[in-house]
Amino acid sequence: MTHLKLTLTAALSLITAAHAETVSRLVVADATTNVLNVLNLTDGKTVGTFSTPGKLSGLYAGPGGQYAYAIHRNDDRVTVLHSGLSSIPHGDHDDLVQKAPHVLATLNVGQQPTHFFAHDDRIVIFNDKGGTVAIFGETLLGKTNDMQIVKVAQPDHGAPTVMGNVLLSGSLRLNRVDAYDLKSGQLLNTIDGCPALHGEAILGDTSYFGCTDGVLAVTVKGNEITSSKLTNPAGTPEGKRVGTVAAHAKSSTLYGNFGTGLARWTAQDSALTPITLPAVPLKFIFAADGQRLLVLTADGALHALDARTGRVLQSAAGLVKPADAADKAAIRPTMTLGQNAAYLTSPTTGEVLEVALNTLTVTRRLVVGGTPAMLALTSASGEQH
């Protein structure tokens, strides 16, 4: 009888799992109108359109998956958009809830919010003009909107990470990382030696920051803080550097932009290894499994790289119109990744292209109109009753 009961329980568990599904919605920011459009990826239809307080300088998905954050640097605001998707615990499973998207909150996190960083369940935003860092979670958003504000060394173009109870605040002009105790706000340590610091990512207990002469690695274990430096390859010309860093929990290899290609490294390396690409990388993101790196280059091509070695596995040319990587004012193509697809903006045609990750072929062209410039993918999983 006990065996029969266990077998029946196992069978019911399999049935429950079989009914669970994931639904995704894509948030698309328009460069001309600063409007946010929400697309239901099940049928490609627009389910919501929202105005915002001002010019968009960034758009990001939150760590929980259901919110998107639009940064308005020049207007000192952050728009928090609820995708309308959520998961609600229900006994031994989660229920999937699909409602209309809406603006959950418009936050004042400080003066000139710029770098947005999310890790675990926390969001960290560096306010360039104010010289502060705002830190908050998603649990009470829309209810209390409470956040911790840490005053750092000076106004700067900063790059922050949070590891446990330690805030690491990278400074472009001071060429260093300052470590603060989040409980007391006190300065714990200063790590010098990262000229024109820009870009940040976390892997394990180490944060990596891009420098003109390599990458600075800062390891945090409790309140013990140590550092090491990875150097640029020998003979690297001036101006060729890492300024954006990408990491994934399932990959021991990290990546950064590096001139017309990429650089890769691991925690055991002492120098960066260059990766050659046919054009300047505009965006590079790890696939969900951490085993591939997807790279959108300025010639309009998409490449899938072996994340461990940097070897190009597949390429698809001419997916979007080529862009001038040197023109910082231009609206250039960008992308985000889902579980099985990449989504590429085509600013000149008013479309978002859905590209299958296994073949790098276009599976859908989502017409949004206007000038799509930024993307954030939101999702939730559960059962529908």
XYZ file of C-alpha atoms in Angstrom:
385
model
C 0.000 0.000 0.000
C 2.851 2.363 0.875
C 4.543 1.602 -2.457
C 1.284 2.284 -4.313
C 0.854 5.598 -2.485
C 4.379 6.703 -3.354
C 3.919 5.707 -6.988
C 0.660 7.639 -7.190
C 2.299 10.685 -5.617
C 5.139 10.516 -8.127
C 2.673 10.246 -10.988
C 0.727 13.264 -9.772
C 3.980 15.200 -9.486
C 4.787 14.407 -13.103
C 1.337 15.580 -14.170
C 1.810 18.828 -12.231
C 5.203 19.438 -13.813
C 3.839 18.698 -17.258
C 1.265 21.495 -16.947
C 3.780 24.134 -15.877
C 4.679 26.636 -18.577
C 6.678 29.810 -19.051
C 5.177 32.902 -20.656
C 7.315 35.835 -21.806
C 6.653 39.448 -22.696
C 9.126 41.731 -24.427
C 9.427 45.381 -23.416
C 10.579 47.576 -26.307
C 11.737 51.172 -25.805
C 11.352 53.699 -28.612
C 14.238 56.134 -29.131
C 12.081 58.904 -30.611
C 8.982 58.915 -28.402
C 10.493 57.348 -25.233
C 7.449 55.075 -25.147
C 7.588 51.543 -23.733
C 5.695 48.894 -25.728
C 4.943 45.493 -24.205
C 4.677 42.565 -26.626
C 3.170 39.208 -25.738
C 5.594 36.719 -27.281
C 2.963 33.976 -27.456
C 1.181 35.737 -30.320
C 3.419 38.755 -31.008
C 0.683 41.252 -30.154
C 1.182 44.503 -28.265
C -0.575 44.319 -24.880
C 0.428 47.707 -23.497
C 1.981 51.058 -24.411
C 3.292 53.487 -21.795
C 4.687 57.003 -21.825
C 7.666 57.785 -19.583
C 9.060 60.863 -17.758
C 11.812 61.577 -20.273
C 14.582 60.395 -22.550
C 15.537 56.762 -22.091
C 19.161 55.987 -21.279
C 18.779 52.317 -20.358
C 16.289 49.457 -20.139
C 16.822 46.337 -18.031
C 14.938 43.291 -16.777
C 14.864 42.840 -13.013
C 16.233 39.771 -11.218
C 12.749 38.385 -10.530
C 11.782 38.402 -14.200
C 8.469 40.242 -13.947
C 9.658 43.868 -13.906
C 11.472 46.068 -16.415
C 13.424 49.155 -15.366
C 13.689 52.165 -17.682
C 16.444 54.607 -16.715
C 15.938 58.330 -17.374
C 19.390 59.696 -16.594
C 18.703 63.325 -17.489
C 15.418 63.409 -15.568
C 16.596 61.695 -12.356
C 13.933 59.012 -12.605
C 13.540 55.252 -13.005
C 10.310 53.812 -14.420
C 9.385 50.402 -12.994
C 7.123 48.568 -15.433
C 5.193 45.506 -14.259
C 4.912 43.119 -17.200
C 1.599 41.768 -15.916
C 3.176 38.334 -15.452
C 3.669 36.731 -12.057
C 3.878 33.398 -10.252
C 1.833 32.810 -7.097
C 2.555 29.872 -4.738
C -0.376 27.451 -4.600
C 0.227 24.355 -2.491
C 2.822 22.152 -4.176
C 3.111 24.347 -7.287
C 3.035 27.913 -8.598
C 0.116 29.408 -10.472
C 0.884 31.499 -13.551
C -0.953 34.823 -13.546
C -1.308 36.932 -16.691
C -2.741 40.425 -16.324
C -2.431 43.740 -18.118
C 0.995 45.374 -17.817
C 1.203 48.638 -15.884
C 3.646 51.174 -14.484
C 4.250 50.010 -10.924
C 6.289 53.002 -9.765
C 8.361 55.952 -10.890
C 11.373 56.113 -8.598
C 13.640 58.985 -7.623
C 16.811 57.081 -6.756
C 19.195 60.056 -6.979
C 20.752 62.507 -9.427
C 21.634 61.097 -12.856
C 20.945 57.374 -12.366
C 23.180 55.596 -14.860
C 24.779 52.195 -14.280
C 22.145 49.578 -13.378
C 23.336 46.327 -11.836
C 21.260 43.369 -10.622
C 22.598 40.417 -8.659
C 20.653 37.760 -6.750
C 17.557 39.631 -5.541
C 19.055 43.126 -5.318
C 19.240 46.072 -7.697
C 22.069 48.591 -7.543
C 22.043 51.945 -9.370
C 24.933 54.421 -9.446
C 23.858 58.074 -9.545
C 26.615 59.900 -11.422
C 25.818 63.514 -10.491
C 24.778 62.785 -6.922
C 27.725 60.551 -6.082
C 25.422 58.016 -4.441
C 24.427 54.388 -4.922
C 20.812 53.235 -4.485
C 20.210 49.625 -3.413
C 16.815 47.935 -3.176
C 14.948 44.670 -3.643
C 11.787 43.915 -5.605
C 9.602 42.444 -2.853
C 8.019 45.698 -1.668
C 8.201 47.685 -4.892
C 4.994 49.613 -5.450
C 4.182 49.439 -1.733
C 6.954 51.173 0.189
C 9.648 51.698 -2.465
C 12.213 51.734 0.350
C 15.865 51.787 -0.659
C 19.281 52.194 0.903
C 21.346 55.150 -0.272
C 25.125 54.979 0.148
C 27.201 58.137 -0.263
C 30.406 57.301 -2.139
C 33.683 59.179 -2.666
C 32.479 61.719 -5.221
C 30.165 62.273 -8.196
C 31.550 60.146 -11.012
C 30.624 57.727 -13.764
C 30.506 54.752 -11.439
C 30.206 50.984 -11.761
C 28.729 49.284 -8.669
C 28.318 45.687 -7.499
C 26.981 44.240 -4.255
C 28.372 41.065 -2.690
C 26.864 40.020 0.629
C 27.053 43.036 2.939
C 29.698 44.782 0.847
C 29.150 47.426 -1.820
C 31.947 47.737 -4.366
C 31.846 51.173 -5.976
C 34.028 51.517 -9.068
C 35.095 55.006 -10.104
C 36.097 56.031 -13.628
C 37.879 59.258 -12.656
C 39.430 58.003 -9.410
C 40.687 54.838 -11.166
C 39.749 52.646 -8.228
C 37.193 50.538 -6.358
C 35.959 51.541 -2.891
C 34.446 48.854 -0.644
C 31.698 49.891 1.795
C 30.029 48.006 4.647
C 26.310 48.079 3.846
C 25.326 47.803 7.507
C 27.294 50.845 8.651
C 28.026 52.673 5.394
C 31.677 52.864 6.402
C 34.557 52.553 3.953
C 36.261 49.175 4.383
C 38.971 49.314 1.760
C 40.188 51.089 -1.367
C 41.620 49.145 -4.305
C 43.632 51.322 -6.679
C 45.078 50.535 -10.078
C 42.180 50.475 -12.557
C 42.648 53.405 -14.972
C 39.357 54.789 -16.385
C 37.360 52.008 -14.724
C 34.225 51.057 -16.664
C 32.059 47.937 -16.749
C 31.392 45.347 -14.077
C 30.231 41.758 -13.536
C 30.215 39.158 -10.764
C 31.280 35.517 -10.918
C 31.275 33.581 -7.664
C 32.769 35.712 -4.899
C 34.656 38.001 -7.285
C 33.686 41.221 -9.062
C 35.486 42.133 -12.287
C 35.959 45.723 -13.484
C 37.195 46.861 -16.904
C 40.324 49.086 -17.000
C 42.355 50.631 -19.819
C 45.230 48.261 -18.980
C 43.278 45.073 -18.241
C 40.707 43.861 -15.721
C 40.655 44.354 -11.946
C 39.362 41.371 -9.933
C 38.080 42.111 -6.414
C 37.212 39.134 -4.204
C 34.922 39.493 -1.180
C 34.713 36.827 1.542
C 32.774 38.217 4.465
C 34.514 41.518 5.151
C 37.837 40.245 3.802
C 38.632 41.945 0.513
C 41.484 40.980 -1.812
C 42.317 41.896 -5.386
C 44.361 40.887 -8.417
C 44.930 42.284 -11.894
C 44.636 40.670 -15.292
C 46.740 42.514 -17.849
C 46.054 43.275 -21.484
C 47.827 41.005 -23.991
C 51.356 42.080 -24.873
C 51.409 44.674 -27.647
C 47.849 45.911 -27.098
C 47.518 49.321 -28.815
C 46.392 52.360 -26.861
C 42.620 52.711 -26.729
C 41.937 48.985 -27.010
C 40.417 47.962 -23.698
C 37.660 46.194 -21.774
C 34.779 48.545 -20.951
C 31.889 46.066 -20.701
C 32.045 42.771 -18.801
C 29.810 39.687 -19.139
C 29.680 36.718 -16.761
C 27.411 33.726 -16.181
C 27.100 31.496 -13.124
C 27.431 28.359 -15.294
C 30.550 29.542 -17.131
C 34.058 29.745 -15.694
C 35.045 32.056 -18.562
C 34.239 35.765 -18.602
C 34.184 38.130 -21.577
C 34.714 41.795 -22.301
C 34.655 43.987 -25.376
C 38.130 44.522 -26.812
C 38.450 46.799 -29.826
C 36.975 45.073 -32.876
C 36.720 41.790 -30.992
C 36.410 40.373 -27.493
C 38.687 39.371 -24.644
C 38.163 36.295 -22.493
C 39.619 35.148 -19.184
C 39.109 32.908 -16.162
C 39.844 33.428 -12.477
C 43.099 31.490 -12.895
C 44.478 33.689 -15.693
C 46.961 36.537 -15.330
C 46.287 38.088 -18.747
C 43.394 38.483 -21.172
C 43.095 36.373 -24.325
C 41.893 38.259 -27.433
C 39.109 36.877 -29.643
C 38.929 38.036 -33.264
C 35.552 38.992 -34.754
C 34.659 40.368 -38.207
C 33.314 43.630 -36.733
C 32.951 45.549 -33.478
C 30.663 43.811 -30.962
C 27.558 45.867 -30.157
C 26.137 43.433 -27.610
C 27.253 40.101 -26.161
C 25.237 37.910 -23.794
C 25.563 34.400 -22.423
C 22.869 31.911 -23.395
C 20.779 30.540 -20.530
C 22.899 27.388 -20.258
C 26.111 29.416 -19.957
C 27.765 27.296 -22.644
C 27.436 29.750 -25.534
C 28.030 33.460 -25.943
C 25.831 35.289 -28.455
C 27.437 38.313 -30.084
C 25.755 40.953 -32.248
C 28.353 42.785 -34.343
C 28.226 46.178 -36.062
C 28.032 44.589 -39.526
C 24.552 43.294 -38.638
C 25.633 39.694 -38.034
C 24.910 37.401 -35.091
C 27.502 34.908 -33.854
C 27.326 31.988 -31.422
C 30.619 31.300 -29.635
C 31.727 28.390 -27.499
C 31.831 30.148 -24.128
C 34.742 28.078 -22.854
C 37.106 28.613 -25.784
C 35.745 31.626 -27.656
C 35.570 29.621 -30.886
C 32.867 30.792 -33.301
C 30.366 27.950 -33.730
C 27.818 29.648 -36.018
C 27.316 32.980 -37.734
C 24.365 34.566 -39.504
C 25.202 37.581 -41.662
C 23.040 40.569 -42.496
C 20.236 40.075 -39.994
C 19.957 43.825 -39.397
C 21.341 46.918 -41.113
C 25.026 47.580 -40.298
C 25.767 50.344 -37.794
C 28.636 52.751 -37.211
C 30.038 51.598 -33.876
C 31.984 54.855 -33.496
C 28.851 57.027 -33.719
C 27.731 57.226 -30.097
C 24.652 59.294 -30.983
C 23.313 56.769 -33.503
C 20.469 54.404 -32.637
C 22.234 51.094 -33.092
C 20.784 47.576 -33.098
C 20.822 45.715 -29.804
C 19.550 42.381 -28.516
C 18.384 40.350 -25.570
C 18.082 36.591 -25.118
C 15.321 34.215 -24.130
C 15.598 30.508 -23.412
C 15.587 29.494 -27.081
C 15.627 32.731 -29.058
C 17.477 36.004 -29.477
C 15.565 39.238 -30.019
C 17.268 41.879 -32.178
C 16.105 45.438 -32.719
C 16.000 46.782 -36.262
C 15.749 50.561 -35.705
C 15.561 51.392 -39.413
C 12.569 49.113 -40.110
C 10.657 49.428 -36.825
C 10.933 45.710 -36.128
C 12.201 43.257 -33.558
C 13.596 40.060 -35.071
C 13.164 36.748 -33.281
C 16.110 34.465 -34.067
C 16.280 30.775 -33.125
C 19.399 30.137 -31.055
C 19.977 26.634 -32.412
C 20.053 27.704 -36.080
C 20.489 31.518 -35.984
C 17.615 31.858 -38.437
C 14.863 34.465 -38.228
C 11.622 32.865 -37.046
C 9.479 36.005 -36.665
C 9.537 39.710 -37.456
C 7.632 41.597 -34.790
C 6.446 44.941 -36.151
C 6.485 47.566 -33.395
C 6.873 50.693 -35.537
C 8.856 53.778 -34.628
C 12.514 53.399 -33.683
C 13.007 50.397 -31.390
C 16.195 51.032 -29.430
C 16.254 48.959 -26.229
C 14.838 45.651 -25.040
C 14.023 43.875 -21.795
C 12.614 40.354 -21.617
C 10.207 39.559 -18.777
C 8.730 36.171 -17.927
C 6.965 34.047 -15.327
C 6.373 30.312 -14.930
C 3.589 28.256 -13.418
C 0.373 26.364 -14.031
C -2.737 27.815 -15.621
C -6.056 26.590 -14.243
